[in-house]
Amino acid sequence: MPITPYVALDLQQLEKNVRGMTGKLTQQGIEHWPHIKTHKSVELAKFEIQCGAKGITCATLHEATIMAKGGIENILLAYPMVGEEKCQQFVELAKYVNLRTIVDSVKGAKQLSSAATQGNEIVEVYIAVDYGAHREGIQLEDLEPFALEIQKLSNLKIIGVFTYAGTIYQYRTEPEIRKAAKAEAELLLLCQKRLEAIGIDIQRTSGGSTLSSFYADELKGITESRAGNFIFGDMNAIYGGIYTPKDCALTIRTTIVSIPVPGYATVDAGTKTLTSDQSAEAGFGYIVEDPNIKLVKLNEEHGYLRYDPDTVKLNIGDILNIIPNHSCVIPNLTNKIYALNNNEIDHIITPDARY
């Protein structure tokens, strides 16, 4: 085995997660366009397509470029293109693959239109609508005038509506998550209806996080889901009630390197391995071997454990597995993911699109 800390990936659990999510969506007539920002790997993107995904979603132009060079043909870049140079690069890439993106400002859309016109390409776009997270998207009351403005621009073709319902991660119970998922689908279908009423044909309705897509029956009616985190799982999925620790395919393997006093121990995984993301709840990850051990603080190369020395026995050199709070950050911090088959190294997966 490699020296710690390192990223371990259970291939059997990963396949179960991928087939399970894509199967749920397919049963409801929803295409899966998984977000590859979670793993940044051409190999894993191709595996998702092999398991039924119709395309992939990327967060950056760099990711989309790497995936296209790796042979992925259908890509949604779920990020507004703003800036003349970026728009030109987008159009150049669109000449070789089926590449779509989102728009939520007239300025960005005009820049993309100009680049598309110069490049003699028709660029397919989704109108992004703000669900409430205020990350991107126009407001619902501006939908029709915004769409009509975009429709006037040369070489842009409106094909869909898009939203990101990130507010769903505040919920912890199935009824709450189901209600939020249904509301997400209803927003997209309402936008589709309103735009078609003014003569704009909407072929695609794009939504779906890992939480909402787990209850795919609530999303029925939309055309595509961008669920991405499901492939690995993490504490967000556990706190959301859709995964247990056994469902999480990715862990950080780390070694106890110091026990200064009873109840205090240090592992060799810090922010450069795990990230300081506390998007789930208090703490920086879940100790698989014993959840009574708490990971309470991180420095760059150190993780601080706290535990009851009367009930928990730890020793220098012990190996622990940590489920991260947010697994999507992990591949961007490492050059190698060790793919395990029955706990033995099968091969190394490269996060090709990491910076």
Short mmCIF file of C-alpha atoms in Angstrom, two decimals:
data_model
loop_
_atom_site.label_atom_id
_atom_site.label_comp_id
_atom_site.label_asym_id
_atom_site.label_seq_id
_atom_site.Cartn_x
_atom_site.Cartn_y
_atom_site.Cartn_z
CA MET A 1 0.00 0.00 0.00
CA PRO A 2 1.16 3.58 -0.58
CA ILE A 3 2.31 5.79 2.26
CA THR A 4 -0.34 7.86 3.96
CA PRO A 5 -2.16 10.10 3.57
CA TYR A 6 -3.75 8.91 0.34
CA VAL A 7 -7.15 8.79 -1.32
CA ALA A 8 -8.73 5.33 -1.47
CA LEU A 9 -11.66 4.45 -3.73
CA ASP A 10 -13.72 1.28 -3.36
CA LEU A 11 -14.52 0.22 -6.92
CA GLN A 12 -17.37 -2.09 -5.95
CA GLN A 13 -19.14 0.63 -4.00
CA LEU A 14 -18.46 3.19 -6.70
CA GLU A 15 -20.12 1.00 -9.33
CA LYS A 16 -23.09 0.41 -7.03
CA ASN A 17 -23.48 4.16 -6.53
CA VAL A 18 -23.26 4.95 -10.24
CA ARG A 19 -25.65 2.26 -11.40
CA GLY A 20 -28.04 3.04 -8.57
CA MET A 21 -28.31 6.76 -9.32
CA THR A 22 -28.48 6.43 -13.09
CA GLY A 23 -31.06 3.66 -12.73
CA LYS A 24 -33.31 5.79 -10.51
CA LEU A 25 -33.24 8.63 -13.01
CA THR A 26 -33.72 6.43 -16.06
CA GLN A 27 -36.81 4.87 -14.50
CA GLN A 28 -38.36 8.34 -14.38
CA GLY A 29 -37.38 9.17 -17.97
CA ILE A 30 -34.67 11.59 -16.83
CA GLU A 31 -31.30 11.65 -18.56
CA HIS A 32 -28.26 11.65 -16.32
CA TRP A 33 -25.60 14.25 -17.09
CA PRO A 34 -23.38 13.72 -14.01
CA HIS A 35 -21.24 16.58 -12.77
CA ILE A 36 -17.60 15.52 -13.16
CA LYS A 37 -16.25 18.27 -10.89
CA THR A 38 -16.61 15.60 -8.20
CA HIS A 39 -13.91 13.34 -9.66
CA LYS A 40 -12.29 15.28 -12.54
CA SER A 41 -11.37 11.95 -14.17
CA VAL A 42 -11.84 11.01 -17.83
CA GLU A 43 -11.84 7.35 -16.78
CA LEU A 44 -14.68 7.83 -14.32
CA ALA A 45 -16.63 10.06 -16.72
CA LYS A 46 -16.46 7.32 -19.35
CA PHE A 47 -17.58 4.78 -16.77
CA GLU A 48 -20.60 6.92 -15.92
CA ILE A 49 -21.49 7.05 -19.63
CA GLN A 50 -20.96 3.29 -19.88
CA CYS A 51 -23.49 2.92 -17.06
CA GLY A 52 -26.12 4.96 -18.89
CA ALA A 53 -25.29 8.67 -18.60
CA LYS A 54 -26.11 10.60 -21.78
CA GLY A 55 -23.43 13.22 -21.30
CA ILE A 56 -21.50 15.00 -18.55
CA THR A 57 -21.61 18.33 -16.77
CA CYS A 58 -18.50 20.45 -16.14
CA ALA A 59 -17.90 23.43 -13.88
CA THR A 60 -15.03 25.04 -15.79
CA LEU A 61 -13.86 25.49 -19.34
CA HIS A 62 -10.66 23.70 -18.34
CA GLU A 63 -12.66 20.64 -17.23
CA ALA A 64 -14.67 20.67 -20.45
CA THR A 65 -11.50 20.90 -22.55
CA ILE A 66 -9.84 17.98 -20.77
CA MET A 67 -12.97 15.85 -21.03
CA ALA A 68 -13.36 16.63 -24.74
CA LYS A 69 -9.72 15.73 -25.40
CA GLY A 70 -10.36 12.50 -23.49
CA GLY A 71 -13.12 11.52 -25.90
CA ILE A 72 -16.29 12.74 -24.17
CA GLU A 73 -18.64 14.08 -26.84
CA ASN A 74 -21.65 15.52 -24.98
CA ILE A 75 -20.83 18.22 -22.43
CA LEU A 76 -22.86 20.80 -20.55
CA LEU A 77 -20.70 23.57 -19.13
CA ALA A 78 -22.85 24.65 -16.18
CA TYR A 79 -21.22 28.03 -15.72
CA PRO A 80 -21.90 31.32 -17.49
CA MET A 81 -19.24 32.30 -20.02
CA VAL A 82 -18.15 35.88 -19.38
CA GLY A 83 -15.14 37.49 -21.05
CA GLU A 84 -14.24 37.69 -24.73
CA GLU A 85 -11.27 35.31 -24.54
CA LYS A 86 -13.18 32.68 -22.58
CA CYS A 87 -16.11 32.88 -25.00
CA GLN A 88 -13.77 32.46 -27.96
CA GLN A 89 -12.19 29.39 -26.36
CA PHE A 90 -15.64 27.97 -25.68
CA VAL A 91 -16.66 28.39 -29.33
CA GLU A 92 -13.45 26.78 -30.56
CA LEU A 93 -14.11 23.75 -28.36
CA ALA A 94 -17.73 23.61 -29.53
CA LYS A 95 -16.51 22.95 -33.06
CA TYR A 96 -15.36 19.48 -32.02
CA VAL A 97 -17.92 18.29 -29.44
CA ASN A 98 -21.56 18.85 -28.54
CA LEU A 99 -20.93 21.63 -26.03
CA ARG A 100 -23.68 23.63 -24.32
CA THR A 101 -23.68 26.27 -21.63
CA ILE A 102 -25.89 28.57 -19.55
CA VAL A 103 -26.62 32.29 -19.74
CA ASP A 104 -27.89 34.60 -17.03
CA SER A 105 -26.76 38.05 -18.17
CA VAL A 106 -27.20 40.00 -21.37
CA LYS A 107 -23.55 41.08 -21.24
CA GLY A 108 -22.23 37.52 -21.07
CA ALA A 109 -24.69 36.34 -23.72
CA LYS A 110 -23.63 39.14 -26.09
CA GLN A 111 -19.98 38.19 -25.69
CA LEU A 112 -20.80 34.55 -26.38
CA SER A 113 -22.94 35.55 -29.35
CA SER A 114 -20.11 37.64 -30.80
CA ALA A 115 -17.63 34.78 -30.44
CA ALA A 116 -20.10 32.29 -31.94
CA THR A 117 -20.79 34.60 -34.89
CA GLN A 118 -17.08 35.12 -35.53
CA GLY A 119 -16.50 31.39 -35.28
CA ASN A 120 -19.49 30.55 -37.47
CA GLU A 121 -20.94 28.27 -34.79
CA ILE A 122 -24.44 27.95 -33.36
CA VAL A 123 -24.13 27.71 -29.57
CA GLU A 124 -26.90 26.01 -27.62
CA VAL A 125 -27.72 27.70 -24.34
CA TYR A 126 -29.91 27.18 -21.30
CA ILE A 127 -31.41 30.13 -19.47
CA ALA A 128 -30.32 29.83 -15.84
CA VAL A 129 -33.00 30.69 -13.28
CA ASP A 130 -32.20 31.41 -9.63
CA TYR A 131 -33.93 28.86 -7.38
CA GLY A 132 -32.96 30.77 -4.25
CA ALA A 133 -29.30 29.98 -3.59
CA HIS A 134 -28.37 33.22 -5.41
CA ARG A 135 -25.34 31.56 -6.98
CA GLU A 136 -26.36 32.29 -10.54
CA GLY A 137 -29.52 32.74 -12.57
CA ILE A 138 -32.06 35.38 -13.42
CA GLN A 139 -35.08 36.03 -11.24
CA LEU A 140 -38.31 34.36 -12.25
CA GLU A 141 -40.12 37.65 -12.85
CA ASP A 142 -37.50 38.55 -15.47
CA LEU A 143 -37.80 35.29 -17.41
CA GLU A 144 -39.75 36.35 -20.48
CA PRO A 145 -38.06 39.68 -21.21
CA PHE A 146 -34.63 38.14 -20.65
CA ALA A 147 -35.38 35.21 -22.96
CA LEU A 148 -36.68 37.52 -25.69
CA GLU A 149 -33.51 39.59 -25.42
CA ILE A 150 -31.31 36.49 -25.74
CA GLN A 151 -33.40 35.22 -28.64
CA LYS A 152 -32.43 38.31 -30.64
CA LEU A 153 -28.71 37.51 -30.44
CA SER A 154 -27.10 35.90 -33.44
CA ASN A 155 -25.75 32.35 -33.33
CA LEU A 156 -27.25 31.56 -29.92
CA LYS A 157 -30.04 28.99 -29.70
CA ILE A 158 -32.09 28.71 -26.53
CA ILE A 159 -32.74 25.02 -25.94
CA GLY A 160 -33.50 24.81 -22.24
CA VAL A 161 -33.89 26.17 -18.75
CA PHE A 162 -31.52 25.42 -15.90
CA THR A 163 -31.46 25.80 -12.15
CA TYR A 164 -29.30 24.88 -9.20
CA ALA A 165 -31.33 24.20 -6.06
CA GLY A 166 -28.41 24.24 -3.63
CA THR A 167 -30.67 25.23 -0.76
CA ILE A 168 -31.77 21.59 -0.54
CA TYR A 169 -28.64 20.80 1.50
CA GLN A 170 -30.09 22.54 4.52
CA TYR A 171 -32.64 19.73 4.93
CA ARG A 172 -32.13 16.54 6.93
CA THR A 173 -35.33 14.50 6.54
CA GLU A 174 -36.81 12.62 3.60
CA PRO A 175 -40.10 14.58 3.56
CA GLU A 176 -38.21 17.89 3.50
CA ILE A 177 -35.86 16.76 0.72
CA ARG A 178 -38.72 15.29 -1.33
CA LYS A 179 -40.66 18.55 -1.02
CA ALA A 180 -37.63 20.56 -2.14
CA ALA A 181 -36.96 18.21 -5.07
CA LYS A 182 -40.56 18.51 -6.23
CA ALA A 183 -40.39 22.30 -5.97
CA GLU A 184 -37.20 22.29 -8.07
CA ALA A 185 -38.90 20.32 -10.84
CA GLU A 186 -41.99 22.52 -10.65
CA LEU A 187 -39.88 25.65 -11.14
CA LEU A 188 -38.23 24.22 -14.26
CA LEU A 189 -41.53 23.04 -15.74
CA LEU A 190 -43.14 26.40 -15.00
CA CYS A 191 -40.31 28.18 -16.82
CA GLN A 192 -40.68 25.82 -19.75
CA LYS A 193 -44.43 26.49 -19.93
CA ARG A 194 -44.02 30.26 -19.71
CA LEU A 195 -41.35 30.40 -22.41
CA GLU A 196 -43.27 28.16 -24.76
CA ALA A 197 -46.25 30.46 -24.27
CA ILE A 198 -44.24 33.27 -25.90
CA GLY A 199 -43.01 31.07 -28.72
CA ILE A 200 -39.67 29.82 -27.43
CA ASP A 201 -39.30 26.06 -27.77
CA ILE A 202 -37.75 24.58 -24.62
CA GLN A 203 -36.41 21.10 -25.24
CA ARG A 204 -34.35 20.67 -22.07
CA THR A 205 -35.04 21.20 -18.37
CA SER A 206 -31.86 20.78 -16.32
CA GLY A 207 -31.70 20.39 -12.53
CA GLY A 208 -31.02 17.70 -10.01
CA SER A 209 -28.48 17.55 -7.20
CA THR A 210 -27.43 14.29 -5.54
CA LEU A 211 -30.04 14.81 -2.80
CA SER A 212 -32.96 15.60 -5.11
CA SER A 213 -32.00 12.95 -7.64
CA PHE A 214 -31.97 10.26 -4.96
CA TYR A 215 -35.73 10.82 -4.92
CA ALA A 216 -35.96 10.89 -8.71
CA ASP A 217 -39.71 10.31 -8.70
CA GLU A 218 -40.10 13.86 -7.35
CA LEU A 219 -38.17 15.21 -10.35
CA LYS A 220 -40.32 13.44 -12.91
CA GLY A 221 -41.04 15.68 -15.87
CA ILE A 222 -37.62 17.31 -16.17
CA THR A 223 -35.32 16.04 -18.90
CA GLU A 224 -31.95 15.87 -17.16
CA SER A 225 -30.21 15.67 -13.79
CA ARG A 226 -26.69 16.85 -13.02
CA ALA A 227 -26.19 14.81 -9.84
CA GLY A 228 -22.44 14.40 -9.27
CA ASN A 229 -21.47 13.85 -5.63
CA PHE A 230 -23.37 10.54 -5.49
CA ILE A 231 -20.43 8.72 -7.12
CA PHE A 232 -18.27 9.03 -3.99
CA GLY A 233 -20.64 10.06 -1.21
CA ASP A 234 -19.55 12.11 1.80
CA MET A 235 -20.84 13.59 5.03
CA ASN A 236 -23.25 15.83 3.15
CA ALA A 237 -24.95 12.72 1.76
CA ILE A 238 -24.90 11.05 5.18
CA TYR A 239 -26.36 14.06 6.97
CA GLY A 240 -28.97 14.27 4.22
CA GLY A 241 -30.03 10.75 5.08
CA ILE A 242 -29.49 9.20 1.65
CA TYR A 243 -26.17 7.44 2.40
CA THR A 244 -24.68 5.59 5.33
CA PRO A 245 -20.91 5.40 5.91
CA LYS A 246 -20.91 2.04 4.09
CA ASP A 247 -22.28 3.73 0.96
CA CYS A 248 -19.34 6.12 0.72
CA ALA A 249 -16.84 4.88 -1.85
CA LEU A 250 -14.07 7.39 -1.16
CA THR A 251 -12.03 7.76 2.01
CA ILE A 252 -8.78 9.37 3.07
CA ARG A 253 -6.39 6.86 4.61
CA THR A 254 -4.26 8.41 7.31
CA THR A 255 -1.83 7.36 10.05
CA ILE A 256 -1.76 8.32 13.72
CA VAL A 257 1.63 9.97 14.08
CA SER A 258 1.45 11.44 17.58
CA ILE A 259 -0.42 11.01 20.88
CA PRO A 260 0.78 13.96 23.00
CA VAL A 261 -1.54 13.19 25.93
CA PRO A 262 -4.35 10.65 26.47
CA GLY A 263 -7.41 11.61 24.44
CA TYR A 264 -5.45 13.71 21.99
CA ALA A 265 -3.95 12.28 18.80
CA THR A 266 -2.64 13.64 15.52
CA VAL A 267 -2.95 12.13 12.04
CA ASP A 268 -0.95 12.97 8.92
CA ALA A 269 -3.92 14.38 6.97
CA GLY A 270 -4.65 18.11 7.12
CA THR A 271 -6.21 20.79 4.95
CA LYS A 272 -3.98 19.90 1.99
CA THR A 273 -5.54 16.44 1.95
CA LEU A 274 -9.03 16.81 3.40
CA THR A 275 -9.89 20.52 2.86
CA SER A 276 -11.22 22.76 5.62
CA ASP A 277 -14.76 22.55 4.26
CA GLN A 278 -17.29 22.27 7.05
CA SER A 279 -20.30 22.28 4.77
CA ALA A 280 -21.92 19.37 6.59
CA GLU A 281 -21.79 19.92 10.35
CA ALA A 282 -19.17 20.43 13.06
CA GLY A 283 -15.91 18.58 12.53
CA PHE A 284 -13.82 17.81 9.48
CA GLY A 285 -14.78 14.25 8.63
CA TYR A 286 -16.02 10.91 9.92
CA ILE A 287 -13.68 8.26 11.33
CA VAL A 288 -14.91 4.99 9.86
CA GLU A 289 -13.21 2.79 12.44
CA ASP A 290 -14.91 4.53 15.37
CA PRO A 291 -17.28 7.50 15.07
CA ASN A 292 -16.59 8.32 18.72
CA ILE A 293 -13.23 9.66 17.55
CA LYS A 294 -13.72 13.26 16.47
CA LEU A 295 -11.64 15.13 13.91
CA VAL A 296 -11.89 18.60 15.44
CA LYS A 297 -9.21 20.70 13.75
CA LEU A 298 -6.91 20.76 10.73
CA ASN A 299 -3.57 22.41 9.97
CA GLU A 300 -1.92 22.02 6.59
CA GLU A 301 -0.45 18.56 7.30
CA HIS A 302 -2.03 17.72 10.67
CA GLY A 303 -5.41 16.46 11.76
CA TYR A 304 -6.38 16.81 15.42
CA LEU A 305 -8.31 13.92 16.97
CA ARG A 306 -10.19 13.97 20.25
CA TYR A 307 -11.48 10.84 21.99
CA ASP A 308 -12.18 9.27 25.36
CA PRO A 309 -9.05 7.29 26.27
CA ASP A 310 -11.06 5.15 28.67
CA THR A 311 -13.22 3.72 25.89
CA VAL A 312 -11.17 4.24 22.72
CA LYS A 313 -7.70 2.75 22.31
CA LEU A 314 -5.44 4.34 19.71
CA ASN A 315 -1.78 3.63 19.02
CA ILE A 316 0.99 5.30 17.08
CA GLY A 317 0.96 3.85 13.57
CA ASP A 318 -2.75 2.96 13.49
CA ILE A 319 -4.34 3.49 10.07
CA LEU A 320 -7.71 5.24 9.97
CA ASN A 321 -10.18 5.93 7.16
CA ILE A 322 -11.84 9.34 7.04
CA ILE A 323 -14.99 10.10 5.09
CA PRO A 324 -14.61 13.76 4.08
CA ASN A 325 -17.28 16.39 4.62
CA HIS A 326 -17.22 17.26 0.93
CA SER A 327 -15.72 14.67 -1.41
CA CYS A 328 -15.90 16.91 -4.51
CA VAL A 329 -12.89 18.88 -3.27
CA ILE A 330 -10.63 15.86 -2.69
CA PRO A 331 -9.59 14.96 -6.29
CA ASN A 332 -8.45 18.54 -6.87
CA LEU A 333 -5.94 18.11 -4.03
CA THR A 334 -4.24 14.94 -5.22
CA ASN A 335 -2.43 13.54 -8.25
CA LYS A 336 -3.55 9.99 -7.57
CA ILE A 337 -6.67 8.14 -6.45
CA TYR A 338 -5.94 4.56 -5.47
CA ALA A 339 -8.71 2.38 -6.88
CA LEU A 340 -9.23 -0.64 -4.64
CA ASN A 341 -10.70 -4.00 -5.58
CA ASN A 342 -11.55 -5.97 -2.45
CA ASN A 343 -9.22 -3.65 -0.52
CA GLU A 344 -6.28 -4.37 -2.80
CA ILE A 345 -4.90 -1.74 -5.19
CA ASP A 346 -6.29 -2.42 -8.66
CA HIS A 347 -4.95 0.66 -10.43
CA ILE A 348 -4.44 4.39 -10.07
CA ILE A 349 -7.04 6.88 -11.28
CA THR A 350 -5.81 10.29 -12.36
CA PRO A 351 -7.91 13.42 -11.70
CA ASP A 352 -7.08 14.63 -15.22
CA ALA A 353 -8.86 17.98 -14.97
CA ARG A 354 -7.37 19.16 -11.66
CA TYR A 355 -5.38 22.37 -11.72
#
